[in-house]
Short mmCIF file of C-alpha atoms and ligand atoms in Angstrom, two decimals:
data_model
loop_
_atom_site.label_atom_id
_atom_site.label_comp_id
_atom_site.label_asym_id
_atom_site.label_seq_id
_atom_site.Cartn_x
_atom_site.Cartn_y
_atom_site.Cartn_z
CA MET A 187 -12.20 -51.88 -7.47
CA GLU A 188 -13.00 -52.48 -10.77
CA SER A 189 -15.67 -50.21 -11.06
CA LEU A 190 -13.44 -47.30 -10.49
CA ASP A 191 -11.21 -48.36 -12.73
CA ALA A 192 -13.76 -48.37 -15.06
CA LEU A 193 -15.07 -45.17 -14.37
CA THR A 194 -12.06 -43.77 -13.94
CA SER A 195 -10.49 -44.48 -17.75
CA LEU A 196 -13.71 -43.49 -19.01
CA VAL A 197 -13.55 -39.87 -17.44
CA ALA A 198 -9.94 -39.64 -18.25
CA GLY A 199 -10.71 -39.89 -21.72
CA GLY A 200 -12.16 -36.46 -21.22
CA GLY A 201 -15.53 -35.03 -23.27
CA VAL A 202 -17.48 -35.94 -20.10
CA VAL A 203 -21.28 -34.25 -19.63
CA VAL A 204 -21.82 -34.33 -16.31
CA LEU A 205 -25.91 -35.00 -15.44
CA SER A 206 -26.28 -34.58 -11.23
CA GLY A 207 -28.89 -34.85 -8.72
CA ALA A 208 -30.03 -34.25 -5.09
CA GLY A 209 -27.43 -36.95 -3.87
CA LEU A 210 -24.71 -34.39 -5.25
CA SER A 211 -25.84 -32.07 -2.72
CA THR A 212 -26.80 -34.14 0.89
CA GLU A 213 -22.74 -34.00 1.88
CA SER A 214 -23.68 -30.18 1.65
CA GLY A 215 -26.83 -30.31 4.25
CA ILE A 216 -29.83 -30.19 1.53
CA PRO A 217 -31.81 -33.43 2.44
CA ASP A 218 -32.63 -36.13 -0.46
CA TYR A 219 -36.02 -36.34 -0.30
CA ARG A 220 -36.38 -39.01 -3.12
CA GLY A 221 -33.19 -40.55 -2.19
CA PRO A 222 -32.97 -43.82 0.30
CA SER A 223 -31.21 -42.05 2.46
CA GLY A 224 -33.17 -39.10 2.89
CA VAL A 225 -35.85 -38.93 5.17
CA ALA A 226 -39.62 -40.47 3.77
CA ARG A 227 -41.74 -37.47 1.79
CA ARG A 228 -44.48 -36.10 3.98
CA HIS A 229 -45.54 -34.66 1.56
CA THR A 230 -47.53 -34.46 -2.35
CA PRO A 231 -44.71 -31.52 -3.62
CA MET A 232 -46.63 -28.18 -4.32
CA THR A 233 -47.87 -28.35 -8.06
CA PHE A 234 -47.84 -25.06 -10.73
CA GLN A 235 -51.59 -25.74 -10.83
CA ALA A 236 -52.21 -25.15 -7.22
CA PHE A 237 -49.54 -22.07 -6.22
CA THR A 238 -50.93 -20.22 -9.23
CA ARG A 239 -54.64 -21.02 -8.50
CA ASP A 240 -54.48 -20.80 -4.88
CA PRO A 241 -53.15 -18.17 -2.33
CA LEU A 242 -53.78 -20.89 0.28
CA ALA A 243 -51.53 -23.06 -1.05
CA ARG A 244 -49.25 -20.67 -2.33
CA ARG A 245 -49.01 -18.41 1.68
CA ARG A 246 -48.22 -22.59 3.26
CA TYR A 247 -45.50 -22.38 0.29
CA TRP A 248 -43.73 -19.57 1.11
CA ALA A 249 -44.08 -20.17 4.53
CA ARG A 250 -42.46 -23.73 4.51
CA SER A 251 -40.08 -22.15 1.89
CA HIS A 252 -38.76 -19.17 3.98
CA LEU A 253 -37.82 -21.70 6.42
CA GLY A 254 -36.45 -24.06 3.94
CA TRP A 255 -33.68 -21.38 2.76
CA ARG A 256 -32.35 -21.18 5.99
CA LEU A 257 -30.80 -24.43 4.86
CA ILE A 258 -30.52 -24.34 1.43
CA GLY A 259 -29.76 -20.57 1.28
CA GLY A 260 -26.49 -20.73 3.90
CA ALA A 261 -25.57 -24.52 2.09
CA ALA A 262 -21.57 -24.75 0.79
CA PRO A 263 -20.32 -26.67 -2.32
CA ASN A 264 -19.44 -29.54 -0.66
CA ALA A 265 -16.05 -31.97 -2.18
CA GLY A 266 -17.86 -33.85 -4.96
CA HIS A 267 -18.92 -29.91 -6.11
CA ARG A 268 -15.25 -29.27 -6.23
CA ALA A 269 -13.93 -32.43 -7.54
CA VAL A 270 -16.60 -32.24 -10.89
CA ALA A 271 -14.92 -28.22 -10.87
CA GLU A 272 -11.92 -29.34 -11.10
CA LEU A 273 -12.32 -32.09 -13.91
CA GLN A 274 -13.71 -29.03 -15.81
CA ARG A 275 -10.50 -27.02 -14.90
CA ALA A 276 -8.53 -30.29 -16.47
CA GLY A 277 -10.72 -29.47 -19.25
CA LEU A 278 -11.94 -33.81 -19.05
CA VAL A 279 -15.62 -31.95 -18.49
CA ASP A 280 -17.32 -29.94 -20.62
CA THR A 281 -21.33 -29.51 -19.22
CA VAL A 282 -23.06 -29.45 -16.47
CA ILE A 283 -26.61 -30.58 -16.12
CA THR A 284 -27.75 -30.77 -13.30
CA GLN A 285 -31.59 -31.12 -11.37
CA ASN A 286 -30.22 -29.49 -8.41
CA VAL A 287 -32.14 -26.13 -7.74
CA ASP A 288 -29.36 -25.53 -5.10
CA GLY A 289 -26.46 -23.35 -7.21
CA LEU A 290 -23.88 -25.28 -5.30
CA HIS A 291 -21.47 -26.26 -8.79
CA GLY A 292 -21.48 -22.59 -9.88
CA ALA A 293 -20.50 -22.28 -6.28
CA ALA A 294 -17.77 -24.76 -6.44
CA GLY A 295 -16.51 -23.03 -9.87
CA SER A 296 -17.81 -24.96 -12.09
CA THR A 297 -18.88 -23.25 -15.72
CA SER A 298 -20.89 -24.51 -18.56
CA VAL A 299 -24.08 -25.49 -15.94
CA ILE A 300 -27.07 -26.20 -17.74
CA GLU A 301 -29.74 -25.45 -14.45
CA LEU A 302 -31.97 -27.79 -15.61
CA HIS A 303 -35.20 -26.85 -13.02
CA GLY A 304 -33.83 -23.59 -12.27
CA ARG A 305 -32.53 -21.62 -9.07
CA LEU A 306 -34.09 -21.17 -6.15
CA ASP A 307 -31.98 -18.14 -5.25
CA GLU A 308 -33.49 -16.57 -8.28
CA VAL A 309 -37.49 -15.43 -8.00
CA THR A 310 -39.58 -14.08 -10.70
CA CYS A 311 -42.95 -12.68 -11.09
CA LEU A 312 -45.42 -14.33 -13.21
CA ASP A 313 -46.98 -10.97 -13.74
CA CYS A 314 -44.92 -8.78 -14.76
CA GLY A 315 -41.59 -11.99 -15.24
CA ASN A 316 -39.27 -9.05 -12.81
CA LEU A 317 -36.45 -11.30 -11.58
CA THR A 318 -35.07 -10.40 -8.36
CA SER A 319 -32.90 -12.25 -6.07
CA ARG A 320 -33.62 -14.38 -3.25
CA GLU A 321 -31.75 -12.69 -1.34
CA GLU A 322 -33.64 -9.08 -1.75
CA LEU A 323 -37.12 -11.30 -1.45
CA ASP A 324 -36.11 -13.08 1.61
CA ARG A 325 -35.53 -9.07 3.54
CA ARG A 326 -38.75 -8.72 2.80
CA LEU A 327 -40.23 -11.78 3.85
CA ARG A 328 -38.10 -11.31 7.26
CA GLU A 329 -39.41 -7.77 7.55
CA ALA A 330 -42.89 -9.10 7.12
CA ASN A 331 -42.81 -12.10 9.53
CA PRO A 332 -39.84 -10.54 12.01
CA ASP A 333 -40.36 -13.57 14.78
CA PHE A 334 -41.83 -16.26 12.46
CA VAL A 335 -38.49 -18.22 12.09
CA ALA A 336 -37.42 -18.23 15.51
CA ARG A 337 -41.00 -18.82 16.84
CA VAL A 338 -41.29 -22.43 14.36
CA ALA A 339 -37.37 -23.39 13.95
CA GLY A 340 -37.65 -25.61 16.90
CA VAL A 341 -40.16 -27.90 15.10
CA ASN A 342 -38.71 -27.70 11.93
CA PRO A 343 -34.94 -28.97 12.20
CA ASP A 344 -35.18 -30.06 7.88
CA GLY A 345 -37.74 -27.42 7.03
CA ASP A 346 -39.71 -29.91 5.13
CA VAL A 347 -42.31 -30.81 8.21
CA ASP A 348 -45.87 -30.41 8.66
CA LEU A 349 -46.35 -26.40 9.21
CA PRO A 350 -48.94 -26.05 11.95
CA ASP A 351 -52.39 -24.28 10.21
CA GLU A 352 -52.65 -21.40 12.89
CA GLN A 353 -48.24 -21.08 11.76
CA VAL A 354 -49.24 -20.52 8.47
CA ALA A 355 -52.32 -18.44 8.99
CA ALA A 356 -49.90 -16.22 10.31
CA PHE A 357 -46.82 -16.24 7.60
CA ARG A 358 -47.32 -12.81 5.52
CA PRO A 359 -46.53 -13.62 1.61
CA VAL A 360 -44.92 -10.42 0.08
CA ASP A 361 -45.88 -9.00 -3.07
CA CYS A 362 -44.22 -8.29 -6.70
CA GLY A 363 -41.73 -5.25 -6.04
CA ILE A 364 -42.80 -3.95 -9.04
CA CYS A 365 -46.54 -5.17 -10.47
CA GLY A 366 -47.29 -5.11 -6.98
CA THR A 367 -49.09 -8.21 -7.38
CA GLY A 368 -48.72 -11.50 -5.07
CA MET A 369 -47.72 -13.66 -8.43
CA VAL A 370 -44.24 -14.09 -6.76
CA LYS A 371 -42.14 -17.59 -7.35
CA PRO A 372 -38.82 -19.63 -6.98
CA ASP A 373 -37.17 -19.28 -10.62
CA VAL A 374 -37.65 -23.38 -9.98
CA VAL A 375 -39.38 -25.66 -12.42
CA PHE A 376 -42.37 -27.11 -10.09
CA PHE A 377 -44.49 -30.38 -10.53
CA GLY A 378 -47.14 -29.80 -12.94
CA GLU A 379 -44.85 -27.28 -15.36
CA THR A 380 -42.42 -28.21 -18.06
CA VAL A 381 -39.05 -27.18 -18.29
CA PRO A 382 -38.26 -24.33 -20.78
CA PRO A 383 -38.02 -26.51 -24.58
CA GLN A 384 -35.01 -24.46 -24.91
CA ARG A 385 -33.20 -25.23 -22.19
CA VAL A 386 -33.61 -29.26 -22.81
CA THR A 387 -32.69 -28.84 -26.42
CA ARG A 388 -29.56 -27.89 -24.89
CA CYS A 389 -29.18 -30.34 -23.23
CA PHE A 390 -30.09 -33.04 -25.02
CA ALA A 391 -27.50 -31.40 -27.94
CA ALA A 392 -24.30 -31.35 -24.96
CA VAL A 393 -25.36 -35.36 -24.49
CA GLU A 394 -25.10 -35.76 -28.52
CA GLN A 395 -21.62 -34.20 -28.20
CA ALA A 396 -20.10 -36.18 -25.04
CA ARG A 397 -17.98 -39.16 -25.05
CA SER A 398 -19.37 -40.37 -22.16
CA VAL A 399 -21.88 -38.81 -19.64
CA LEU A 400 -21.69 -39.36 -15.87
CA VAL A 401 -24.51 -39.19 -13.31
CA LEU A 402 -23.84 -38.20 -10.26
CA GLY A 403 -26.44 -38.60 -7.41
CA SER A 404 -29.42 -38.94 -9.13
CA SER A 405 -31.85 -42.49 -8.84
CA LEU A 406 -33.08 -40.75 -12.23
CA THR A 407 -36.54 -41.48 -11.22
CA VAL A 408 -38.57 -39.24 -13.32
CA MET A 409 -37.72 -38.76 -16.85
CA SER A 410 -36.69 -35.06 -16.81
CA GLY A 411 -33.29 -36.43 -15.84
CA ARG A 412 -33.31 -39.86 -16.92
CA ARG A 413 -34.38 -39.37 -20.86
CA PHE A 414 -30.77 -37.76 -21.40
CA VAL A 415 -29.36 -41.10 -19.92
CA ILE A 416 -31.71 -42.90 -22.54
CA ARG A 417 -30.59 -40.76 -25.27
CA ALA A 418 -26.78 -41.62 -24.95
CA ALA A 419 -27.38 -45.34 -24.74
CA LYS A 420 -28.86 -45.49 -27.39
CA ARG A 421 -26.54 -42.80 -29.82
CA GLY A 422 -23.70 -45.84 -28.26
CA ILE A 423 -22.43 -43.20 -25.76
CA PRO A 424 -21.09 -45.09 -22.79
CA VAL A 425 -23.29 -44.25 -19.05
CA ALA A 426 -21.44 -44.37 -15.54
CA ILE A 427 -23.85 -43.77 -12.51
CA VAL A 428 -22.10 -43.03 -8.83
CA ASN A 429 -25.20 -43.13 -6.85
CA GLN A 430 -25.83 -44.50 -3.32
CA GLY A 431 -28.54 -47.32 -4.20
CA PRO A 432 -30.19 -48.44 -7.24
CA THR A 433 -30.97 -45.96 -10.43
CA ARG A 434 -33.75 -46.25 -13.05
CA GLY A 435 -30.85 -45.98 -15.27
CA ASP A 436 -28.54 -48.95 -14.27
CA GLY A 437 -29.82 -50.44 -16.64
CA HIS A 438 -28.50 -48.24 -19.43
CA ALA A 439 -24.84 -47.42 -18.07
CA THR A 440 -21.93 -49.37 -18.34
CA VAL A 441 -20.10 -48.65 -15.48
CA CYS A 442 -22.07 -48.41 -11.70
CA VAL A 443 -20.16 -47.60 -8.45
CA ASP A 444 -22.51 -47.57 -5.16
CA ALA A 445 -20.65 -45.55 -2.86
CA PRO A 446 -20.19 -41.81 -1.51
CA LEU A 447 -19.71 -38.73 -4.06
CA GLY A 448 -17.26 -37.05 -1.63
CA VAL A 449 -15.17 -39.65 -1.85
CA VAL A 450 -15.01 -41.34 -5.14
CA LEU A 451 -15.43 -38.09 -6.94
CA PRO A 452 -12.03 -36.64 -5.36
CA GLN A 453 -10.78 -40.32 -5.71
CA VAL A 454 -11.13 -39.90 -9.47
CA ALA A 455 -9.83 -36.58 -9.65
CA ALA A 456 -7.15 -37.56 -8.40
CA ARG A 457 -6.21 -40.56 -10.23
CA VAL A 458 -6.66 -38.37 -13.63
CA GLY A 459 -4.16 -35.92 -12.71
CA ALA A 460 -6.95 -32.95 -11.84
CA GLY A 461 -6.92 -30.46 -8.90
CA THR A 462 -3.48 -30.61 -8.24
CA PRO A 463 -2.65 -27.30 -6.37
CA LEU A 464 -0.58 -24.59 -9.02
CA GLY A 465 2.81 -25.22 -8.36
CA VAL A 466 3.38 -27.78 -6.82
ZN1 ZN B 286 -44.82 -7.96 -11.18
#
């Protein structure tokens, strides 16, 4: 495949900055609500404004999130994540910028990961700033809602279906363990919230130093990620996109590969000699 050859030679040149999105984690069982293969988004996403102003919205968020965490907390990295880590160990990939909040790049062994939209496995208190692990919060939520998951799991196969109002009403969110208020929020960037400027600056700096930018599994629908592709193109830095379906960055790309990431990335890693087990 001609595009696979072009992709391979770009990666072999080193100095690659990866920009990954939800499509990279679908093979780990995490649904991509935006992607063409994902189920249609049935909810308008929770906004930061609704979350902070409306206690009922917060209760609804935590009830749904408590179910969704069963899926995300138990997910493992797939062949695509592992190939990225192998390319990094081979010295070909420098920084990994990810729009995903699942922590799977780190779990696969990647380093220098910038988590653009934060991490779902960390929880912050908006009042006192206390940072705790989701695991700890999950333990407290399970204690406060002992049979909640078992009761509603049957009607919530993907963790993102409408919860009936009576189920939401029965859910008991927990307060911050330190200051005792109810304003605990996963340490992720909500809609209506901006990415911390320092984090964006670090991403732009990485992109500008890159020899190429490799987009993995993002339709680049939102400007939050697309701006890095636009910047690279403006600076004459080649952009390669591996995604299932067209993306809003295709016009800026020198190479587009429309194929499953878990197939393409291990092939690229093998072709450039990364990922060969030690001693072989
Ligand atoms: Zn607090």
